[in-house]
Coordinates of C-alpha atoms in Angstrom, one line a residue:
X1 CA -9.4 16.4 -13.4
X2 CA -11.1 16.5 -9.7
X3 CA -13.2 13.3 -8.9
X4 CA -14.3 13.0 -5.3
X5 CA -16.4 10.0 -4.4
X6 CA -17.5 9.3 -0.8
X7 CA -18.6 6.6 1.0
X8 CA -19.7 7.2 4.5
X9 CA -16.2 5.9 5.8
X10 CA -13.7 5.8 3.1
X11 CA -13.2 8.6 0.0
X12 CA -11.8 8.4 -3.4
X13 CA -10.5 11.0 -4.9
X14 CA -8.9 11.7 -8.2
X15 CA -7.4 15.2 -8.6
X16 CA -4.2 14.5 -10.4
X17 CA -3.8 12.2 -14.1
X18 CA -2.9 8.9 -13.0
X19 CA -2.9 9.4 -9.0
X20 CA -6.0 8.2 -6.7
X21 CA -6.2 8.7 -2.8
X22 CA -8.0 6.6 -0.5
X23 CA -8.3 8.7 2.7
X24 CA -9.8 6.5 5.7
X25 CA -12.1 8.6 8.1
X26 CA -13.7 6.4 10.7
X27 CA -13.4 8.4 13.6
X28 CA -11.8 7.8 16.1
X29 CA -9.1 5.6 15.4
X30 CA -10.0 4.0 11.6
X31 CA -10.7 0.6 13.9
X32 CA -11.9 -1.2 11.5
X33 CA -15.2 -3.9 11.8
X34 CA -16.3 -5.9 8.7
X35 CA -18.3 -3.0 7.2
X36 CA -15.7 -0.6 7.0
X37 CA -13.5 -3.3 5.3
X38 CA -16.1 -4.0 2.8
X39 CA -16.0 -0.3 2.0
X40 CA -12.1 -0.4 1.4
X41 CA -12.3 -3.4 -0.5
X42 CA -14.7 -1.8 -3.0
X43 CA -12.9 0.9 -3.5
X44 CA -9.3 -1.4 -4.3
X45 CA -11.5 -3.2 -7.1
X46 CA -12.8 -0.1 -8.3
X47 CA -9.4 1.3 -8.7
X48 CA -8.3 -2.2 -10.1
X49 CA -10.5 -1.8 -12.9
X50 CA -9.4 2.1 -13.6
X51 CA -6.5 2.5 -16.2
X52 CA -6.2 5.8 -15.9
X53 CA -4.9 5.6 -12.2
X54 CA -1.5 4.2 -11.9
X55 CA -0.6 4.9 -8.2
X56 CA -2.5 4.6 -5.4
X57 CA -2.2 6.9 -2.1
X58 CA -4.0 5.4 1.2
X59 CA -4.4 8.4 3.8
X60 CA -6.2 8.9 7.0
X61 CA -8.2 12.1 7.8
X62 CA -8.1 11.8 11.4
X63 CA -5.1 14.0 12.6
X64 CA -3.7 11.3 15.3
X65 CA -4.6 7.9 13.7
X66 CA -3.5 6.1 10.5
X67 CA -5.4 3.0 11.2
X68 CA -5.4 1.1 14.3
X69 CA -5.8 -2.5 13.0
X70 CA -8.8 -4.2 13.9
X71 CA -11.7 -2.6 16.7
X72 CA -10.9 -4.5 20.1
X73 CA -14.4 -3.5 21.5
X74 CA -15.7 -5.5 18.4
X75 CA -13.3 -8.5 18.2
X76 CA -13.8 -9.1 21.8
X77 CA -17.7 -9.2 21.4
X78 CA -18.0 -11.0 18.1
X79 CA -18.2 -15.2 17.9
X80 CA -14.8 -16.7 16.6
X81 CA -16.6 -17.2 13.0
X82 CA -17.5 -13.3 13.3
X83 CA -13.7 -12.8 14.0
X84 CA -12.6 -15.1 11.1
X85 CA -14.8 -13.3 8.9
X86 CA -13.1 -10.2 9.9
X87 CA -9.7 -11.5 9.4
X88 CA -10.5 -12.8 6.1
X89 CA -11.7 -9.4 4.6
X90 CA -8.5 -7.6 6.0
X91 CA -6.7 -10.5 4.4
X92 CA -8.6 -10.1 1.3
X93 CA -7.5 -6.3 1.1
X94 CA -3.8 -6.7 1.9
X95 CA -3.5 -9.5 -1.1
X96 CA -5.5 -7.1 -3.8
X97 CA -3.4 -4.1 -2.8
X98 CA 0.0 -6.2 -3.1
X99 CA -1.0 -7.9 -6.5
X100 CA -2.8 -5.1 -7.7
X101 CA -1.1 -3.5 -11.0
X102 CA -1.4 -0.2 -9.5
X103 CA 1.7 1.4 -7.1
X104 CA 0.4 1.9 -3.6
X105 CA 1.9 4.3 -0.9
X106 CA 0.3 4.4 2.1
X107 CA 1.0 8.1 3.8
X108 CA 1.4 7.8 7.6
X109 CA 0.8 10.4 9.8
X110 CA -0.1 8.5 12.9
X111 CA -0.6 6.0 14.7
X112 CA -0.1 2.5 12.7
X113 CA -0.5 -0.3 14.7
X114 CA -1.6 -3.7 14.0
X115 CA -4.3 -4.3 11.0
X116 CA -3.2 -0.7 10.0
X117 CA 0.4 -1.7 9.8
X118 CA -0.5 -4.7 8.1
X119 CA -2.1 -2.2 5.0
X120 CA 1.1 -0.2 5.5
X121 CA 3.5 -3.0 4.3
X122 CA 1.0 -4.4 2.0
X123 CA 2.0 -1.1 0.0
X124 CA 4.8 -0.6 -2.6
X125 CA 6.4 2.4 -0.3
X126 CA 5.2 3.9 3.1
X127 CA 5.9 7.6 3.6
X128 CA 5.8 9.0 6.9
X129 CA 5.5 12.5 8.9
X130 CA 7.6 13.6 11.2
X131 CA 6.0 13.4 14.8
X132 CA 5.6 11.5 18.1
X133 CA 3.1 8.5 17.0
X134 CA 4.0 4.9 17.1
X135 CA 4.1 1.8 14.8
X136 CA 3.8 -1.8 16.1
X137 CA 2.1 -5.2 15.7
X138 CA 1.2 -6.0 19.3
X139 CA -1.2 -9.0 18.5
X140 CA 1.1 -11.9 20.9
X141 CA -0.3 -9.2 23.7
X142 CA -4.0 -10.9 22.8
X143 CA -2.6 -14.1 22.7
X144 CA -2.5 -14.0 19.0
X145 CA -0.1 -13.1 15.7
X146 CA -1.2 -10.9 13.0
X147 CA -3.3 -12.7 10.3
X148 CA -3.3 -10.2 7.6
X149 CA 0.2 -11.1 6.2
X150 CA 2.3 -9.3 9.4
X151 CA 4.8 -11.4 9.6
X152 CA 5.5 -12.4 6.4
X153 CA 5.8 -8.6 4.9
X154 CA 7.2 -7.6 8.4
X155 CA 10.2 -9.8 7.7
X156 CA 11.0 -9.1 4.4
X157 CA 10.8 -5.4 5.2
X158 CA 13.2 -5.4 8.1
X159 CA 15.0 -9.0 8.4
X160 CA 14.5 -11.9 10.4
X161 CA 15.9 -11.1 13.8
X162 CA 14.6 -7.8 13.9
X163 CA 11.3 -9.2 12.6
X164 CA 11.4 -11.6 15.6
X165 CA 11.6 -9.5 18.4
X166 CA 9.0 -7.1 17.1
X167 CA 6.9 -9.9 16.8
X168 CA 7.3 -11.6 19.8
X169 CA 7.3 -8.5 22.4
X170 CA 4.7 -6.5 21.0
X171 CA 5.9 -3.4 22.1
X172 CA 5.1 -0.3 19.9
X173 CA 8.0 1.9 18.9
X174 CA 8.6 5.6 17.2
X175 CA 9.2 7.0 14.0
X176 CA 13.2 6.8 14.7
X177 CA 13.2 3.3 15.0
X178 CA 10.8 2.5 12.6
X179 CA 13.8 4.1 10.7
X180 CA 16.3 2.2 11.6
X181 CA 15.0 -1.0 11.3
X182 CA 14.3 0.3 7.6
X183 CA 10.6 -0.3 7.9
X184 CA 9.9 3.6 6.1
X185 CA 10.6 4.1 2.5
X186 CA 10.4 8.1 3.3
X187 CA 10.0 10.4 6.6
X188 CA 8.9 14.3 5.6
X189 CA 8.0 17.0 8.1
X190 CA 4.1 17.0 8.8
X191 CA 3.7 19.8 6.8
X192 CA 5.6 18.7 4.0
X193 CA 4.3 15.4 3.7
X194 CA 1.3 15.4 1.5
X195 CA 3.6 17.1 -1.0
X196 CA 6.1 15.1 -0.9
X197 CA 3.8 12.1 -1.7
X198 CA 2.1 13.6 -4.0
X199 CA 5.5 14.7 -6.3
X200 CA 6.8 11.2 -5.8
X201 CA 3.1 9.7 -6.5
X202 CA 3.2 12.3 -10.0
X203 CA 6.4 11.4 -10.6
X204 CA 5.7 7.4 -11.0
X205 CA 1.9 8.1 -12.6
X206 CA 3.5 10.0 -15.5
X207 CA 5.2 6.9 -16.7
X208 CA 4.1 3.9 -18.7
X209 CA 1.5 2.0 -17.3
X210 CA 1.6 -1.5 -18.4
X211 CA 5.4 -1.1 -17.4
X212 CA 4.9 0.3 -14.4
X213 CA 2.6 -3.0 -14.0
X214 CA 5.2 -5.0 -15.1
X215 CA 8.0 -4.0 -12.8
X216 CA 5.9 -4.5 -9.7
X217 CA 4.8 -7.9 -10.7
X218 CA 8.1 -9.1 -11.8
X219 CA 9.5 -7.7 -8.3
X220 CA 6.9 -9.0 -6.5
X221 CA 6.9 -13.0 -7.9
X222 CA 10.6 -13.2 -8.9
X223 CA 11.9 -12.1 -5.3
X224 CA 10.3 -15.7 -4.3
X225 CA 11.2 -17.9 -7.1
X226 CA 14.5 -19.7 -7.9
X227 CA 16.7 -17.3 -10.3
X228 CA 16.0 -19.4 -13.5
X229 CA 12.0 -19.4 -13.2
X230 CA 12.3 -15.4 -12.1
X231 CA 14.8 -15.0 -15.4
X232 CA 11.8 -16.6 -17.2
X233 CA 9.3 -14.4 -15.6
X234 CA 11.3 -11.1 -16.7
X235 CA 11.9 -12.4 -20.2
X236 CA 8.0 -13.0 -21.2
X237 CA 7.0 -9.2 -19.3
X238 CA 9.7 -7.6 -20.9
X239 CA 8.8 -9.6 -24.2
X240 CA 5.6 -8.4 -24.1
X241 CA 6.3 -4.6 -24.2
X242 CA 7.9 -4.1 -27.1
X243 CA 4.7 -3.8 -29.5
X244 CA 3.4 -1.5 -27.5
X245 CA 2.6 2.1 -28.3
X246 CA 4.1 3.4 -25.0
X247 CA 7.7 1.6 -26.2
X248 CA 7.1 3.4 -29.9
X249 CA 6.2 6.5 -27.6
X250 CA 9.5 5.9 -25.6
X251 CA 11.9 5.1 -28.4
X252 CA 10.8 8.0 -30.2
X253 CA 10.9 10.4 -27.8
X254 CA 14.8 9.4 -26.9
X255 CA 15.7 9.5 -30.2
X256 CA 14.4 12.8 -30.8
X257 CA 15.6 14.4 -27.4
X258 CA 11.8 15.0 -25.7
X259 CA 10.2 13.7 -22.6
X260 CA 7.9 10.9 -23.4
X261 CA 4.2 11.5 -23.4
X262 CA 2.7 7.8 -22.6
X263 CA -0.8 7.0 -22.8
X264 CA -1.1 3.6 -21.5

């Protein structure tokens, strides 16, 4: 399996069962305008619509950016509509990577600042390199907050207070802190990085899919609803597995001492 499909801005490619990569190459920064969002947006639904992909790796291919958030040149120029319209496709991709049945990892190697932080923490995990790049959401320094879901996944990343001051200062900060305030899932050496995704990524794609579904979706609405209702949600996704041929793949497989070989 080695699928490679290109647009002038964004590739997909398919090398492993189960895993996909996004790699973002709009040189210099990944900056994105309303274009380039369109072209990341396409390829999320495409995805969407794939079941043999089951996690999802976002890259960059530019060796000091992982996405700089939104092109300042751009913004600055455009009419408030224009802007709007910009904001609302970034929005737009945050939402379908979040609810989208797929695992997403976004694999950080540089700078994430802003819009690109915002596609960050709209992933399940964010990996990181080793190195001296910085993270940050330094919108209050245009007078502005993020739009693209920022604060919302910021604070339930790293906590309120914490939350607060990034927010409010703007200042960028370094792979250590980005540490400590827990916003990283994983940190790797630069050179180690893309393996370590990629055996993590493997890992997670060899299991069940409509499980793997299930677990994100029952994670991601039951962390916001009242203990009963998420008890509720649980019971009817967990109901809803046991006919299925990965369960009879998974029973079996346990009772007769073998990994499991799922299929859907």
């Amino acid at each position: 399996m080695n699928e490679r499909h290109s647009q002038s801005n964004v590739s997909l490619t398919k090398s492993t069962p189960g895993v996909a990569h996004i790699t973002l190459q709009l040189a210099p920064a990944n900056a994105y305008h309303e274009s380039f969002l369109r072209e990341i947006g396409m390829v999320i639904r495409t995805l969407e619509q794939d079941d043999s992909v089951r996690v999802v790796v976002i890259n960059s291919a530019l060796p000091k950016f992982f996405c700089a958030g939104a092109d300042i040149k751009v913004f600055e120029s455009n009419s408030v509509q224009q802007n709007l319209a910009l904001v609302a496709a970034a929005r737009t991709n945050a939402n379908a990577i979040e609810n989208s049945s797929k695992i997403y990892i976004a694999e950080v190697a540089g700078h994430c600042l802003g819009g690109g932080l915002e596609i960050a923490m709209a992933c399940d995990f964010i990996f990181a390199a080793e190195g001296n790049y910085r993270f940050g959401l330094p919108e209050i320094k245009l007078g502005l907050i993020p739009g693209n879901g920022g604060t919302q996944r910021l604070v339930r990343r790293i906590g309120r207070r914490a939350a607060m001051e990034v927010l409010l200062t703007g200042d960028t900060f370094g792979l250590a802190q980005a540490q400590e305030l827990g916003l990283l899932d994983g940190v790797y050496s630069a050179e180690s990085l893309a393996a370590g995704t990629s055996e993590f990524a493997e890992e997670i794609a060899r299991g069940p899919g409509r499980a793997i579904a299930a677990t994100k979706r029952a994670l991601r609405e039951g962390s916001s609803l009242p203990l009963n209702q998420a008890l509720a949600l649980e019971a009817e996704l967990a109901d809803s597995l046991y006919e299925t041929p990965d369960a009879e793949e998974g029973l079996k497989a346990f009772v007769e001492k073998r990994p499991p070989v799922f299929n859907q």
